[in-house]
mmCIF file of C-alpha atoms in Angstrom:
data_model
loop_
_atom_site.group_PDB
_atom_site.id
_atom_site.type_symbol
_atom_site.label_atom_id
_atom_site.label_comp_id
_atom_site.label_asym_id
_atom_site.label_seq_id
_atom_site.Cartn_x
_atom_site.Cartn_y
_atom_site.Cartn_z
ATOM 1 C CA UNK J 1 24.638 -57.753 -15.624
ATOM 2 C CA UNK J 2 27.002 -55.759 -17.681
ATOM 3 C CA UNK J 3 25.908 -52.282 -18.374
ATOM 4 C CA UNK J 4 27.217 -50.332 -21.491
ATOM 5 C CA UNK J 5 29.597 -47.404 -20.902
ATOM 6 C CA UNK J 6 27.461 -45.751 -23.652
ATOM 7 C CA UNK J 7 24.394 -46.094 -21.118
ATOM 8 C CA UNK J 8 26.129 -45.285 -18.170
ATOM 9 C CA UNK J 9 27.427 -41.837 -20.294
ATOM 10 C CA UNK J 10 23.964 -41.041 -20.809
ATOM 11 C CA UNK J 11 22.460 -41.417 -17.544
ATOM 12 C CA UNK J 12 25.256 -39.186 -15.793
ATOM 13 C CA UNK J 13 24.812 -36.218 -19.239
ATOM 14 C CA UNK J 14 20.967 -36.278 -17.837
ATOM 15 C CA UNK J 15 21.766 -35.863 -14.399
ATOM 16 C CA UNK J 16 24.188 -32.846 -15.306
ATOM 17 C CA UNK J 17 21.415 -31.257 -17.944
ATOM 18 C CA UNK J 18 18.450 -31.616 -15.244
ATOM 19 C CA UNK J 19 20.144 -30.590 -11.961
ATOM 20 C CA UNK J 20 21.480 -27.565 -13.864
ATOM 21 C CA UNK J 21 17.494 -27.241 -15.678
ATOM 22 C CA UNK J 22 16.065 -27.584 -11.864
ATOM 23 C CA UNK J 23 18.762 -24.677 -10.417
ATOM 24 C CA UNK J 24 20.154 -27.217 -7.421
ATOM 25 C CA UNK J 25 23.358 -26.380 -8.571
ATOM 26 C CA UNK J 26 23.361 -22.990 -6.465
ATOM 27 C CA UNK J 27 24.305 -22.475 -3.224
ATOM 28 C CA UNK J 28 20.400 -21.720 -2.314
ATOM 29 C CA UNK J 29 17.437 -23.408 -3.778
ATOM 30 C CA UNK J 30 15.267 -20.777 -5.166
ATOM 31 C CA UNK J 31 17.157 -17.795 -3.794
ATOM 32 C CA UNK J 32 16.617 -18.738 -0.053
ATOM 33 C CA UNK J 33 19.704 -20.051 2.279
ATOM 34 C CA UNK J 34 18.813 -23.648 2.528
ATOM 35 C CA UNK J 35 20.438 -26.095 0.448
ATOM 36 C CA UNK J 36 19.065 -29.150 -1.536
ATOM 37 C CA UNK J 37 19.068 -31.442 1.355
ATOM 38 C CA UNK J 38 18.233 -28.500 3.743
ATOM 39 C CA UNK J 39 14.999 -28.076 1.975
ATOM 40 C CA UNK J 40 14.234 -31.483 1.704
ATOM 41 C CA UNK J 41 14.564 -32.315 5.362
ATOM 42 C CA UNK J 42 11.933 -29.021 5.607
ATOM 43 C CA UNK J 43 9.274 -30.973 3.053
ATOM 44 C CA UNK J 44 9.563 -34.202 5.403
ATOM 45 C CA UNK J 45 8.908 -32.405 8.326
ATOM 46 C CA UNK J 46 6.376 -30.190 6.783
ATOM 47 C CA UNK J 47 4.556 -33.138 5.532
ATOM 48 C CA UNK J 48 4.673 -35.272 8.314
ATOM 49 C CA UNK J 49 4.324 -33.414 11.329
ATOM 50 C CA UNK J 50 6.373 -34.880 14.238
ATOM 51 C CA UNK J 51 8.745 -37.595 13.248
ATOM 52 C CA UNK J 52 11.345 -39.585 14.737
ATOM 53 C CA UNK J 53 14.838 -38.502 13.602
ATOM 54 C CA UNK J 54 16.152 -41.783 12.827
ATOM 55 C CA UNK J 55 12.604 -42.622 10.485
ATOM 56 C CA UNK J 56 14.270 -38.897 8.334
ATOM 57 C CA UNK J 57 17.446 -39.995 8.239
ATOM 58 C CA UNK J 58 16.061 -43.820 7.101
ATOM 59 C CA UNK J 59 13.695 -41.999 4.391
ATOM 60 C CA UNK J 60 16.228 -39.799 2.842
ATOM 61 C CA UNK J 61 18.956 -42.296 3.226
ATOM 62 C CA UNK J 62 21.287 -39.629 4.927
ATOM 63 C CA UNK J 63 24.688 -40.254 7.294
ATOM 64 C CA UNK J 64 23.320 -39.545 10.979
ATOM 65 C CA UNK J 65 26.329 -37.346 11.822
ATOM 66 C CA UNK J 66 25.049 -35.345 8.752
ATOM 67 C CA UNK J 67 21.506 -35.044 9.577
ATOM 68 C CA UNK J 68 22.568 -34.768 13.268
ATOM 69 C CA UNK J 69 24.319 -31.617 12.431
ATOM 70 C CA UNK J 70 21.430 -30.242 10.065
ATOM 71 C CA UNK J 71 18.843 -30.354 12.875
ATOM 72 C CA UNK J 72 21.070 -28.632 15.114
ATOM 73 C CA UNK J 73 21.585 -25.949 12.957
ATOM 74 C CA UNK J 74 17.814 -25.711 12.318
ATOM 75 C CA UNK J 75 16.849 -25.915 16.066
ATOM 76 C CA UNK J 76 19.561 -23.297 16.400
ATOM 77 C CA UNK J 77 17.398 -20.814 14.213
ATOM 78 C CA UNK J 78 14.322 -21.589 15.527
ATOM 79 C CA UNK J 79 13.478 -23.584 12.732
ATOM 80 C CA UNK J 80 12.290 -26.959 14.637
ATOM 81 C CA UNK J 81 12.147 -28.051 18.108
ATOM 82 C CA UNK J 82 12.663 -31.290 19.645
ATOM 83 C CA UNK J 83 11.935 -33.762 22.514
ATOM 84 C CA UNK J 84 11.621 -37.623 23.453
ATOM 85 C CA UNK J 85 9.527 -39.681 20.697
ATOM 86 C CA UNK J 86 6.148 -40.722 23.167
ATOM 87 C CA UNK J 87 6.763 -44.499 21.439
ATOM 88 C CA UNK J 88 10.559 -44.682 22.217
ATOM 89 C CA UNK J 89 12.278 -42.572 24.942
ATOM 90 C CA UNK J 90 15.216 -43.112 23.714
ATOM 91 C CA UNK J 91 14.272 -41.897 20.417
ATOM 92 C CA UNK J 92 14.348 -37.834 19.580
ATOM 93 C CA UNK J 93 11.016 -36.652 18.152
ATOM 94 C CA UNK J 94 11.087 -33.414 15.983
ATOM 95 C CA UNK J 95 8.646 -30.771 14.239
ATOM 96 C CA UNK J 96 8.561 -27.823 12.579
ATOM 97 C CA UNK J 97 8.014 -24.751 14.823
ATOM 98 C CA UNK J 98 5.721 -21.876 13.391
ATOM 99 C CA UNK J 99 9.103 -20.446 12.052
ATOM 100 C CA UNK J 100 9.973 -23.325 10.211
ATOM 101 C CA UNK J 101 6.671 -23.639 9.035
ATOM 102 C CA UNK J 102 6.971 -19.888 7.270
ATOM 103 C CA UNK J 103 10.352 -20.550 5.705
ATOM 104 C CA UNK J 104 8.577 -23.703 4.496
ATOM 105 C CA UNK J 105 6.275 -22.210 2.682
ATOM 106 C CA UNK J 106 8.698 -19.507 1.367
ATOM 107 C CA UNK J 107 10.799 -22.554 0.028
ATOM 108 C CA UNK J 108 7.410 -24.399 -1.401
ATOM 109 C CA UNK J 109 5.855 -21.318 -3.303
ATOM 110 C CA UNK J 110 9.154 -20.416 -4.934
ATOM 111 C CA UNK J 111 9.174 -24.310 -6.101
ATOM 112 C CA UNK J 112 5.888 -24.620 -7.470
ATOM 113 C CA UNK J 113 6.363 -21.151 -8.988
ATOM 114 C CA UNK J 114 9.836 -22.353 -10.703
ATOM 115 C CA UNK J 115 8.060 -26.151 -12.015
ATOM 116 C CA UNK J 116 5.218 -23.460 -13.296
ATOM 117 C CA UNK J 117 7.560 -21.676 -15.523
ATOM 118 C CA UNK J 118 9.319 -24.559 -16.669
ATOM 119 C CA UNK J 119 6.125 -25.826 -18.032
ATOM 120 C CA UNK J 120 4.232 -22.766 -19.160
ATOM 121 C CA UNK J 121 7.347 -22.741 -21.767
ATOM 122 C CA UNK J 122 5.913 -25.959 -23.691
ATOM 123 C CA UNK J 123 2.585 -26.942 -25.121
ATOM 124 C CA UNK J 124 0.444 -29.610 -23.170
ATOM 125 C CA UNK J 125 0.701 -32.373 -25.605
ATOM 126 C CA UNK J 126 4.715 -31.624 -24.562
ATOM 127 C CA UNK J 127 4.246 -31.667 -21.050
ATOM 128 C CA UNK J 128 1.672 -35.138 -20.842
ATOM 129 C CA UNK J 129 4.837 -36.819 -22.803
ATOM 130 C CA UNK J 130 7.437 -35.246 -20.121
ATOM 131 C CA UNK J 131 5.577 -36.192 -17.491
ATOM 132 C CA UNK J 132 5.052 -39.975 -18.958
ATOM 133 C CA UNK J 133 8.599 -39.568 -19.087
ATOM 134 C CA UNK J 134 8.958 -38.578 -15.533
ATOM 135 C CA UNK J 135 6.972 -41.303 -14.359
ATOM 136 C CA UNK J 136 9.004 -44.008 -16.167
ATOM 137 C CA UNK J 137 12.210 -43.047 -15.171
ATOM 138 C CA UNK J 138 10.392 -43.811 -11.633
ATOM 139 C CA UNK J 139 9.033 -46.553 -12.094
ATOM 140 C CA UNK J 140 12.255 -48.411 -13.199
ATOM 141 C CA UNK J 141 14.110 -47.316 -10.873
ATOM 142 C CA UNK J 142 11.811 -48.308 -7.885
ATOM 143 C CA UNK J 143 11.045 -51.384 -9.597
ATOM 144 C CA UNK J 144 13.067 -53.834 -7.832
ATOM 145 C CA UNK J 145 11.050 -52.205 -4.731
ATOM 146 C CA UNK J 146 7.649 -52.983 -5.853
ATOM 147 C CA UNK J 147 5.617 -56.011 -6.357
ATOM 148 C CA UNK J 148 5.648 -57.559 -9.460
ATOM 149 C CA UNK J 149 3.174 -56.155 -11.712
ATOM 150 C CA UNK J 150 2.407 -54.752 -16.007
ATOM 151 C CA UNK J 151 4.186 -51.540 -16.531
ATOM 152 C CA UNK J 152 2.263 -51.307 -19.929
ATOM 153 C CA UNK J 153 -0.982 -52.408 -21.138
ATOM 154 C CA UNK J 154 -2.129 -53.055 -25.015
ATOM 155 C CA UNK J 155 -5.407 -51.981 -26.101
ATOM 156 C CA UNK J 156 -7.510 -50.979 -29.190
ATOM 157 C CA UNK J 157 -6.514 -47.582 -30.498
ATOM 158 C CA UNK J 158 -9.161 -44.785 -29.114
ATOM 159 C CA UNK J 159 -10.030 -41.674 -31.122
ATOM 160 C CA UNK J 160 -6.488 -39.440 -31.474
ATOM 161 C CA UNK J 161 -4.294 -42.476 -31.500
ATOM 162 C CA UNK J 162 -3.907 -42.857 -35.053
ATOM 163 C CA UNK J 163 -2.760 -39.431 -35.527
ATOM 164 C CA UNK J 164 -0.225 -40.245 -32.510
ATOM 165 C CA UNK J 165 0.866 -43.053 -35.102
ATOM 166 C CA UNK J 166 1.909 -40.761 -37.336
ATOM 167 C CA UNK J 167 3.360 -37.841 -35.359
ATOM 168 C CA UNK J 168 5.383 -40.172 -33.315
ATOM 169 C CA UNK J 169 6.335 -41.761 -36.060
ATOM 170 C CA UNK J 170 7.392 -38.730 -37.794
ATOM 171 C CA UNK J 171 9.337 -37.110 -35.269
ATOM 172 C CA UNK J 172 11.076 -40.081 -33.959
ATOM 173 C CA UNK J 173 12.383 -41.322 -37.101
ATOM 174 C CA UNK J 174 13.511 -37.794 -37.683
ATOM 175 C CA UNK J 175 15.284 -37.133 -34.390
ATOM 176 C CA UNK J 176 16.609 -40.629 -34.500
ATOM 177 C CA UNK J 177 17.695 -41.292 -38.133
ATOM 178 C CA UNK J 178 17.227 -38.165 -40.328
ATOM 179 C CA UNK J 179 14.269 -39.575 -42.206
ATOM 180 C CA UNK J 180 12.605 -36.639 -44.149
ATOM 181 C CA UNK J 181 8.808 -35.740 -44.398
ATOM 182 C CA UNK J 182 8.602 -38.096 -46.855
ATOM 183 C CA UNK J 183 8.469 -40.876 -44.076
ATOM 184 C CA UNK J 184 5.505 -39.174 -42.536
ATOM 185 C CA UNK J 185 3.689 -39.128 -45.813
ATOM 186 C CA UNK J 186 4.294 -43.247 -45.955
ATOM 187 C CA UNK J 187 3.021 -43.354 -42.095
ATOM 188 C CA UNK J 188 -0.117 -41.585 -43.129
ATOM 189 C CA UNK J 189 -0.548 -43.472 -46.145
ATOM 190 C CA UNK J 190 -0.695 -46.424 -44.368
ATOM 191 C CA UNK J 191 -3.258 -45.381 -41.600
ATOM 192 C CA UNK J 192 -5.714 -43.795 -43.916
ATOM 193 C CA UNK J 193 -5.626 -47.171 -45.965
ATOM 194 C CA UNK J 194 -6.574 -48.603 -42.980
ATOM 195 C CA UNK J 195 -8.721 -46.476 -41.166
ATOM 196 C CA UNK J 196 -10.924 -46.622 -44.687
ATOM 197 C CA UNK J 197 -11.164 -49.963 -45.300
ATOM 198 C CA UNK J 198 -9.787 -52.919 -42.960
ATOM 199 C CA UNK J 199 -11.671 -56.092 -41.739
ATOM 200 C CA UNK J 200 -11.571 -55.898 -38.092
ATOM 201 C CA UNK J 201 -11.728 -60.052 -39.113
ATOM 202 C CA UNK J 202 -8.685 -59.923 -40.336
ATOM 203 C CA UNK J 203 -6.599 -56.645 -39.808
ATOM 204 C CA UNK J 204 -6.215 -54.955 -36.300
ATOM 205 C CA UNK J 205 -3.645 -52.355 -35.306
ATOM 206 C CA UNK J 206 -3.051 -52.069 -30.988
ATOM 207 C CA UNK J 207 -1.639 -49.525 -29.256
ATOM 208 C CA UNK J 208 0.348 -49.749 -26.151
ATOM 209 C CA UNK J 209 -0.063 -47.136 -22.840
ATOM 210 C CA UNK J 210 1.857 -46.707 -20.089
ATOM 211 C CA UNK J 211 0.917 -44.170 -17.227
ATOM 212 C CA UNK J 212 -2.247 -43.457 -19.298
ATOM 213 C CA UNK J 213 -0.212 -42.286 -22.152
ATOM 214 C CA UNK J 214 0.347 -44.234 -25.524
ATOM 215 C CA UNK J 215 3.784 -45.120 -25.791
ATOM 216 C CA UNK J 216 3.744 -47.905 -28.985
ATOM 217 C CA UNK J 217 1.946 -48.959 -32.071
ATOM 218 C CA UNK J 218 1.662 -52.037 -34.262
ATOM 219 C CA UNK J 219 -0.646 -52.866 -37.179
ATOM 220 C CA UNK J 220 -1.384 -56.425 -38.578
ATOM 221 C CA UNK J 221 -2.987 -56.221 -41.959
ATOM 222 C CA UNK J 222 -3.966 -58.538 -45.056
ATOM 223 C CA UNK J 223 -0.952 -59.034 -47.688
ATOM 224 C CA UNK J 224 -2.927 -62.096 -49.173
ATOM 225 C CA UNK J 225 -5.925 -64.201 -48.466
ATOM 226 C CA UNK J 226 -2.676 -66.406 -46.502
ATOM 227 C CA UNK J 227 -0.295 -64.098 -45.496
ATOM 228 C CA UNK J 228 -0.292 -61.100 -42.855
ATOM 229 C CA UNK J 229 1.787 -58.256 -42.898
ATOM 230 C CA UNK J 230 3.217 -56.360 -40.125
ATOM 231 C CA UNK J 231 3.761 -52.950 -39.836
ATOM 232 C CA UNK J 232 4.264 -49.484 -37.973
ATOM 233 C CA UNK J 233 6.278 -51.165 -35.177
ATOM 234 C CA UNK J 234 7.132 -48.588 -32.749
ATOM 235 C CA UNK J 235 8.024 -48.260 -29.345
ATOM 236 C CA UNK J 236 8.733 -44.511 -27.647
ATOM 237 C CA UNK J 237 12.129 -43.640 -25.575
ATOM 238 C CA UNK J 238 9.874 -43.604 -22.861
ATOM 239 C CA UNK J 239 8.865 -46.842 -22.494
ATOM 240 C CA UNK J 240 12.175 -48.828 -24.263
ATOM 241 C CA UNK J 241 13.820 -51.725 -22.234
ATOM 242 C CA UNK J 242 10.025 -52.598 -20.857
ATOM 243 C CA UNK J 243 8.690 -55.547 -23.265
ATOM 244 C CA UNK J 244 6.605 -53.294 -25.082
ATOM 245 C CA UNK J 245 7.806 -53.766 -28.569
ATOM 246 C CA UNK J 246 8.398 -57.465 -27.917
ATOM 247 C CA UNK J 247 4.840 -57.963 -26.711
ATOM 248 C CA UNK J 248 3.285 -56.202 -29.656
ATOM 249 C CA UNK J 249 5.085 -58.262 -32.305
ATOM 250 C CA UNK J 250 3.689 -61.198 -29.865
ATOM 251 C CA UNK J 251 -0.209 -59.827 -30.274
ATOM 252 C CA UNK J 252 0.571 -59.185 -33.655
ATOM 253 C CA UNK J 253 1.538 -62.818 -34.497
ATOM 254 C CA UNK J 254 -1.122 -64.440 -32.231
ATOM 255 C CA UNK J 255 -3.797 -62.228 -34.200
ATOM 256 C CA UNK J 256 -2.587 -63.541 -37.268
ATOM 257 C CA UNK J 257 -2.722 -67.195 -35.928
ATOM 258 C CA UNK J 258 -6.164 -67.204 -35.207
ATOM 259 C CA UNK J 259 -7.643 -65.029 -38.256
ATOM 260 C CA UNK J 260 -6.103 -68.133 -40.325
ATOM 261 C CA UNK J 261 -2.957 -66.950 -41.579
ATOM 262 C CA UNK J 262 -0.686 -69.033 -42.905
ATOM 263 C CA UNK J 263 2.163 -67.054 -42.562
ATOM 264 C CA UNK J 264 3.408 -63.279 -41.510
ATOM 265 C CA UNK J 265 5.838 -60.491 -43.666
ATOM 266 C CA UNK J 266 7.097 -57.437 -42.698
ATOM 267 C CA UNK J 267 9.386 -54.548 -44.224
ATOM 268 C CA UNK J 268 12.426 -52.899 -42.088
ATOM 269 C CA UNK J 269 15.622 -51.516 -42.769
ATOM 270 C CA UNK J 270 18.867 -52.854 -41.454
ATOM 271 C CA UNK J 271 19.594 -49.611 -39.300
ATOM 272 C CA UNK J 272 16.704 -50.226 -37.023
ATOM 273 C CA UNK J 273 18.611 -53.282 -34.691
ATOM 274 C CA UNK J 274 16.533 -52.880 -32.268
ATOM 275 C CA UNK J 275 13.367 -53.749 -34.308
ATOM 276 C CA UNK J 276 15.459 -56.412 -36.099
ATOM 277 C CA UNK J 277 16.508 -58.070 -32.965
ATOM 278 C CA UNK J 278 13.144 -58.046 -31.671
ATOM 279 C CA UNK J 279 12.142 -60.110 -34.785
ATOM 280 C CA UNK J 280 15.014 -62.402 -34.327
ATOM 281 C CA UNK J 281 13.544 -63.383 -30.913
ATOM 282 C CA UNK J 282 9.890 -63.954 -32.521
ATOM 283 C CA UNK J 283 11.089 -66.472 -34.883
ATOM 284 C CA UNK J 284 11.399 -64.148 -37.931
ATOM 285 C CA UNK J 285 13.659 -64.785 -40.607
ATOM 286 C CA UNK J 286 15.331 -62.338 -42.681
ATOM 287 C CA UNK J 287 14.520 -63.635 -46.701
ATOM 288 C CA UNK J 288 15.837 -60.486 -48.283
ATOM 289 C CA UNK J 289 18.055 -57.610 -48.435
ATOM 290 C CA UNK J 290 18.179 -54.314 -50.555
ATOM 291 C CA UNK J 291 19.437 -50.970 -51.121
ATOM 292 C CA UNK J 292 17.033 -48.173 -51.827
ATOM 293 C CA UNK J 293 16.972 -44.547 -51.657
ATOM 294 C CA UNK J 294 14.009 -43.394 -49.269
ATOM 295 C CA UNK J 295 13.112 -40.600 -46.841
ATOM 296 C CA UNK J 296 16.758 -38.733 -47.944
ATOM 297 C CA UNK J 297 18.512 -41.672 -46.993
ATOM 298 C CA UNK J 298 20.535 -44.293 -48.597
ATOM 299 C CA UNK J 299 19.306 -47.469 -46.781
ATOM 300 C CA UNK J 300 19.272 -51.038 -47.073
ATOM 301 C CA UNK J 301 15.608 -52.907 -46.465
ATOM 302 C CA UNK J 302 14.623 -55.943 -45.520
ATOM 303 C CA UNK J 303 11.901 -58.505 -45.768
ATOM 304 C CA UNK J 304 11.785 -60.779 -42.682
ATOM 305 C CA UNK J 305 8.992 -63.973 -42.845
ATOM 306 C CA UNK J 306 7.925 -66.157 -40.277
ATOM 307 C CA UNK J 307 5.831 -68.985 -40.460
ATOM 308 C CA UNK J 308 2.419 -69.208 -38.519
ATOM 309 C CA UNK J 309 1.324 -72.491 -36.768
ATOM 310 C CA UNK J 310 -2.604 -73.597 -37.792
ATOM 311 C CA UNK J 311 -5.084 -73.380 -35.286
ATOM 312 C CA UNK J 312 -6.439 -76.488 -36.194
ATOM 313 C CA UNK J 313 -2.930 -78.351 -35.589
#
């Protein structure tokens, strides 16, 4: 699989922003002598006990001659000592000596202390979403490592989620296309229209979580007595190249199906491709085109329709 130059360019400007953000960029982590992997080969030991060196150097994926050289410096200082593993002779076993231990927990306090200022600096609505984040970036990139299994689930929206609908909504379109308040007014409109008088028959809205977190939206509501409208498609950065979006326009449309529908409409604008592409694949067809003059922007909107089979076919 190809991978765009653009995406590649914006995994290596995190890693440069994050490993500066986390201070592994100096020649000591935290102000102590050890480096990055220094203090990471510390945390293994520290966490397991007494290990074999070759199960270190398989779990941190390091060169041997590189570890080898590590250890030797650290059983120089006192830091660990060593002897035969007592399941493999011919196997080196090694631990942290009650030195090691202390500069451990030197290295460990100064950590947690430096994650604890890093978050005290943003609200906790700010830090659930970073750590969401956190978790997704893991996720993918252990996937092919772990069994097969959702990464999201879609469920009915709980109390709070509606006014997630909107903030996200807000400040996404915002960060991502400029869209003024005016947007968020729309958003609002829409889910207190809702909220005060849909069918639960006939109109549903779902939201979908990931790592316990809500991470995407859709509503299907009544447009006529034969046609369903979409709306309020949205997927978070978060959880983007997962399915999510494509399996709420799919809950959306099967919804529809079995309320009766006849058929399904929805409203975009042609600088959302990723929304319009994910319509494409559902069987929606674009009908119309327009410009208009909304949320500050000059934009061009679109009405896509798609044709529902009966449930009685």
């Amino acid at each position: 699989m190809t991978v765009a130059p653009s995406d590649i360019a914006a995994v290596r400007d995190f890693n440069r922003h994050y490993t500066r953000v986390i201070g592994v960029l100096a020649e000591g982590l935290v102000d102590t002598e050890f480096s990055l992997t220094e203090a990471r080969i510390l945390f293994e030991l520290a966490t397991s006990g007494s290990t074999e060196a070759v199960r270190l150097r398989r779990a941190l994926d390091l060169d041997a001659g590189y570890l080898s050289r590590i250890l030797t410096r650290f059983k120089n200082r006192g830091l660990i000592e060593s002897g035969r593993s007592s399941s493999d002779a011919r196997r080196q076993e090694v631990r942290l000596t009650d030195r090691g231990r202390a500069a451990f927990d030197v290295l460990n306090q100064r950590s947690g202390a430096d994650v604890d200022r890093l978050l005290a600096a943003h609200s906790p609505s700010d830090r659930a979403r970073l750590i969401g984040a956190m978790r997704t970036i893991q996720r993918l990139l252990d996937r092919p490592a772990e069994p097969a299994a959702p990464w999201f689930t879609l469920r009915a929206p709980l109390p709070g989620d509606y006014g997630w609908v909107i903030e996200r909504n807000a400040a996404l379109y915002a960060a991502e296309y400029g869209w003024d308040v005016r947007y968020e007014a729309l958003v609002a409109e829409i889910v207190a229209n809702f909220l005060a008088a849909h069918d639960e028959r006939r109109e549903r809205a779902w939201i979908a979580e990931c790592g316990g977190l809500p991470v995407g939206c859709v509503f299907c509501v009544a447009d006529s007595p034969t046609t369903a409208r979409l709306r309020l498609l949205l997927v978070d950065p978060s959880a983007r190249g997962l399915g999510v979006g494509a399996a709420l326009v799919e809950q959306c449309l099967r919804f529809a199906t079995e309320a009766g529908y006849r058929e399904m409409v929805l409203w975009t604008n042609d600088v959302l491709t990723a929304a319009r592409r994910i319509y494409e694949r559902a069987g929606f067809e674009l009908v119309e085109s327009a410009p208009h003059h909304s949320f500050g922007k000059d934009l061009v909107g679109q009405t896509w329709r798609r044709t529902l089979a009966s449930t009685d076919d």
